[in-house]
Amino acid sequence: SCNVSCCVQAVQETSREAVATAVQRVAGMLQRSDQLDKVEQYRRREARKKASVEARLKAAIQSQLDGVRTGLTQLHSALLDVKDIQGSLADVSKDWRQSINTIENLKDVKDAVVQHSQLASAVENLKNIFSVPEIVADTQQLIEQGELLQAHRKLMELECSRDDLMYEQYRMDSKNTSDMSLISIYFEDVQGLSDELAKQLWMILQRSMLTVRRDPTMLVSSVRIIEREEKIDRRMVDRKKQTGFIPPGRPKRWKDKMFQVLEGTVGTRIEGTQSVTKEADKMWLVRLLEITRKYVLDDLIVVKNLMVQCFPQHYNTFFGLYHNAVSSRVKELASEDLEANEIVSLLTWVLNTYKSVEMMGHPELFSEYDINQLEPLLPQDVVDDLLSKYVKTFTSNITGWLRKALETDKKDWQKETEPEADQDGYYQTTLPAIVFQMFEQNLQVAAQIDIDFKEQVLKLCLKQMNTFLIRYREEAVTYKEEHMRDRQMPQCYVQYMIAIINNCQTFKESINSLKRKYLQSSEPTDSDAAIERTLNEVAKEGCQFLLDEVFLDLEHHLNELLTRKWLTGSHAVDTICVTVEDYFNDFNKIKKPFNQEMTGEALRRVVVEYIKAVMQKRITFKNADERREGAERMIKEADQFKFLFRKLAGEDTDRLCGAIAAIAEVFKLTDPTLLFLEVTTLVSKYPDIREEHIQALLAVRGDASREMRQMIIGTLSENKVSYSGVTQPIFKDITVPTMTMTTMTSMATAKLLK
């Protein structure tokens, strides 16, 4: 009654919710007055929806009722089946209890059946049992005669008789070891025959490469025997799973032993390729690898053409055996203390030769296996260790080679004969050729190993090259310093210094050639900037050393400039021009661009030294005639310099030589009132000129009053011109000597004496 009450309440609650929902829907549909006209339409639509819902509900309820009816029918059928099964089980249980005594009475019959089975087996093998000694002797003779298939057939008969007897004994009484031992003793010669036959098989397999050429049937027979034994092994193992019995000596696993023998044979053949020792022949590794390549290729061609036909398809593992044997051998070689060239030979063979058409990629072997599926001969970590060892050794070797090459070149610098000239007549030494021949050889070797390794070696060469060039620069400086201590030695100092400069350009060209040849990328390496900088410094310093040599010879003549002797008719500039031209006959052997830079620097230094002579106030003009004469001489000498260096360089020399002429114009001016204008013109042309330079010029002129000097300097200071944009400053590095007290005293004394 409680459940009924709850159901009634639920129905009432549902009814109320339905009414409330209906009210809301009606209110929603009749919100506007014009919707009242559609009330009848709304009512018919709702009536259709209601009828549709009621129809679906009726269908669902009918379906549920049908399902319940079907389920009740099936439950009734199942109940009847269960009752039938219970009855059947009761009958079976009753029959089983009644048959227990009958089963116990059949024990004697069971024993008789087992005994009959044993006797039947004994009768079946009776002939073999009585003729075991005779069969053993025949089998032994067949083995000795090489009739292995027949020998194996008789051996199988003997083993079958023994195994059947032992199996029946095991079935009758598995714990009766004495009878088992009796059977084993009687058939003890059978195991010896099996071992002897196996020995013959292994001997044939060890000589398989020779046997397959001379008598392939012998090899086929051996494989057939091993295949038979494999089948017997599988059968015996399956019977053991069912009965627990397995004959003695089983499983023989002759197939596994066959692969072990073949693997050992291949390994022995690979190891036997070393004909010479490391101590006896420096090329021992190259010879060893070449012999190994030839033996392996010849053997695999025989395997492909002859051996494969003697073995079942699933036995075809010869290529894997050879690959593993070669891998083991090269691992042994990699573990030895190899030199750098030996490491390269080994890695080149492992990474390139092995898979090339000269070996595993040979056209005759192409159809037998996929060369790309072969495992690497050496693990990557071993390859990396060898490469690291090679790089370390190579670095040490190349450092020594470069040092020896430089020492040899230094000895040449002391020779009394001029260095050789190239086809264009430029002096050079053999150093660049030696260095880059050495680099080229090592890069060619590295290229045989791997592209990435080749680039690594090149970068290492460039790194060592930078270190070498620093040392080269130091030796060039030392060479110059030793020469300065005795300028007579060495006799060909100038020529070899020219060769040192030219070597820098040769080094640049050779480096670029190597990079184009051995670098895939055109990106600059880490050493490029340092090498370029060092080479430029060596060449620039070499040019400076040569110019120092020139100006040491010119020193006496430069000291004559702008002196009384010069004014009265000195030939100092003529001598300077002749000396410079003579030196530049040798300097023509300097390669571009260094020869052009050197000529420009020589002109700059000549002009600077000339202007220094002016600034040192070696002379003070006494009158207008001296000023005119001195100025004309300066203009003439400026033209001499201009002509000389145009002849030497073929470039514009007006700006540098024009400085001398501009100063001469200041001296040549006859009207002192225009002096400021002339000085202003000079400053505008050469804005790097300083106040002390103007004061020195006015002092040499000799007629500028103190007030005029102050006015000119003051005005120029107020209108100072910046010279930051001047590409070739002249006055910047020219200092004006200050007048010391001693100098002033000596000048005053001279005036008093005069």
PDB file of N, CA, C and O in Angstrom, residues 413-417 479 483 487-495:
ATOM      1  N   TRP A 413     117.450  32.363 -46.127  1.00  0.00           N
ATOM      2  CA  TRP A 413     117.565  33.821 -46.034  1.00  0.00           C
ATOM      3  C   TRP A 413     119.025  34.274 -45.895  1.00  0.00           C
ATOM      4  O   TRP A 413     119.349  35.424 -46.187  1.00  0.00           O
ATOM      5  N   GLN A 414     119.872  33.383 -45.446  1.00  0.00           N
ATOM      6  CA  GLN A 414     121.277  33.749 -45.218  1.00  0.00           C
ATOM      7  C   GLN A 414     122.153  33.481 -46.438  1.00  0.00           C
ATOM      8  O   GLN A 414     123.355  33.745 -46.401  1.00  0.00           O
ATOM      9  N   LYS A 415     121.576  32.967 -47.492  1.00  0.00           N
ATOM     10  CA  LYS A 415     122.366  32.634 -48.677  1.00  0.00           C
ATOM     11  C   LYS A 415     122.956  33.888 -49.328  1.00  0.00           C
ATOM     12  O   LYS A 415     122.424  34.994 -49.199  1.00  0.00           O
ATOM     13  N   GLU A 416     124.036  33.670 -50.059  1.00  0.00           N
ATOM     14  CA  GLU A 416     124.685  34.770 -50.774  1.00  0.00           C
ATOM     15  C   GLU A 416     124.139  34.927 -52.192  1.00  0.00           C
ATOM     16  O   GLU A 416     124.560  35.832 -52.918  1.00  0.00           O
ATOM     17  N   THR A 417     123.235  34.039 -52.568  1.00  0.00           N
ATOM     18  CA  THR A 417     122.618  34.128 -53.895  1.00  0.00           C
ATOM     19  C   THR A 417     121.171  34.592 -53.755  1.00  0.00           C
ATOM     20  O   THR A 417     120.515  34.341 -52.737  1.00  0.00           O
ATOM     21  N   TYR A 479     114.949  38.728 -38.353  1.00  0.00           N
ATOM     22  CA  TYR A 479     115.832  38.810 -39.525  1.00  0.00           C
ATOM     23  C   TYR A 479     116.246  40.259 -39.785  1.00  0.00           C
ATOM     24  O   TYR A 479     117.421  40.558 -40.045  1.00  0.00           O
ATOM     25  N   HIS A 483     120.010  42.048 -39.243  1.00  0.00           N
ATOM     26  CA  HIS A 483     120.608  42.794 -40.347  1.00  0.00           C
ATOM     27  C   HIS A 483     121.002  44.198 -39.896  1.00  0.00           C
ATOM     28  O   HIS A 483     122.048  44.725 -40.327  1.00  0.00           O
ATOM     29  N   ARG A 487     124.808  45.695 -41.376  1.00  0.00           N
ATOM     30  CA  ARG A 487     124.058  45.889 -42.614  1.00  0.00           C
ATOM     31  C   ARG A 487     124.726  45.248 -43.829  1.00  0.00           C
ATOM     32  O   ARG A 487     124.132  45.204 -44.900  1.00  0.00           O
ATOM     33  N   GLN A 488     125.917  44.742 -43.634  1.00  0.00           N
ATOM     34  CA  GLN A 488     126.570  44.043 -44.733  1.00  0.00           C
ATOM     35  C   GLN A 488     126.112  42.589 -44.829  1.00  0.00           C
ATOM     36  O   GLN A 488     126.363  41.926 -45.836  1.00  0.00           O
ATOM     37  N   MET A 489     125.453  42.113 -43.796  1.00  0.00           N
ATOM     38  CA  MET A 489     125.027  40.709 -43.745  1.00  0.00           C
ATOM     39  C   MET A 489     123.527  40.642 -43.432  1.00  0.00           C
ATOM     40  O   MET A 489     123.028  41.409 -42.606  1.00  0.00           O
ATOM     41  N   PRO A 490     122.840  39.703 -44.027  1.00  0.00           N
ATOM     42  CA  PRO A 490     123.288  38.887 -45.167  1.00  0.00           C
ATOM     43  C   PRO A 490     123.320  39.733 -46.439  1.00  0.00           C
ATOM     44  O   PRO A 490     122.677  40.774 -46.528  1.00  0.00           O
ATOM     45  N   GLN A 491     124.050  39.248 -47.421  1.00  0.00           N
ATOM     46  CA  GLN A 491     124.271  40.049 -48.625  1.00  0.00           C
ATOM     47  C   GLN A 491     122.980  40.288 -49.411  1.00  0.00           C
ATOM     48  O   GLN A 491     122.819  41.330 -50.043  1.00  0.00           O
ATOM     49  N   CYS A 492     122.076  39.305 -49.369  1.00  0.00           N
ATOM     50  CA  CYS A 492     120.827  39.420 -50.161  1.00  0.00           C
ATOM     51  C   CYS A 492     119.629  39.717 -49.258  1.00  0.00           C
ATOM     52  O   CYS A 492     118.520  39.205 -49.483  1.00  0.00           O
ATOM     53  N   TYR A 493     119.861  40.541 -48.252  1.00  0.00           N
ATOM     54  CA  TYR A 493     118.784  40.871 -47.303  1.00  0.00           C
ATOM     55  C   TYR A 493     117.570  41.455 -48.017  1.00  0.00           C
ATOM     56  O   TYR A 493     116.433  41.039 -47.793  1.00  0.00           O
ATOM     57  N   VAL A 494     117.805  42.427 -48.900  1.00  0.00           N
ATOM     58  CA  VAL A 494     116.691  43.097 -49.588  1.00  0.00           C
ATOM     59  C   VAL A 494     115.897  42.101 -50.423  1.00  0.00           C
ATOM     60  O   VAL A 494     114.655  42.074 -50.393  1.00  0.00           O
ATOM     61  N   GLN A 495     116.607  41.263 -51.165  1.00  0.00           N
ATOM     62  CA  GLN A 495     115.927  40.315 -52.047  1.00  0.00           C
ATOM     63  C   GLN A 495     115.093  39.299 -51.252  1.00  0.00           C
ATOM     64  O   GLN A 495     113.967  38.964 -51.648  1.00  0.00           O
TER      65      GLN A 495
END
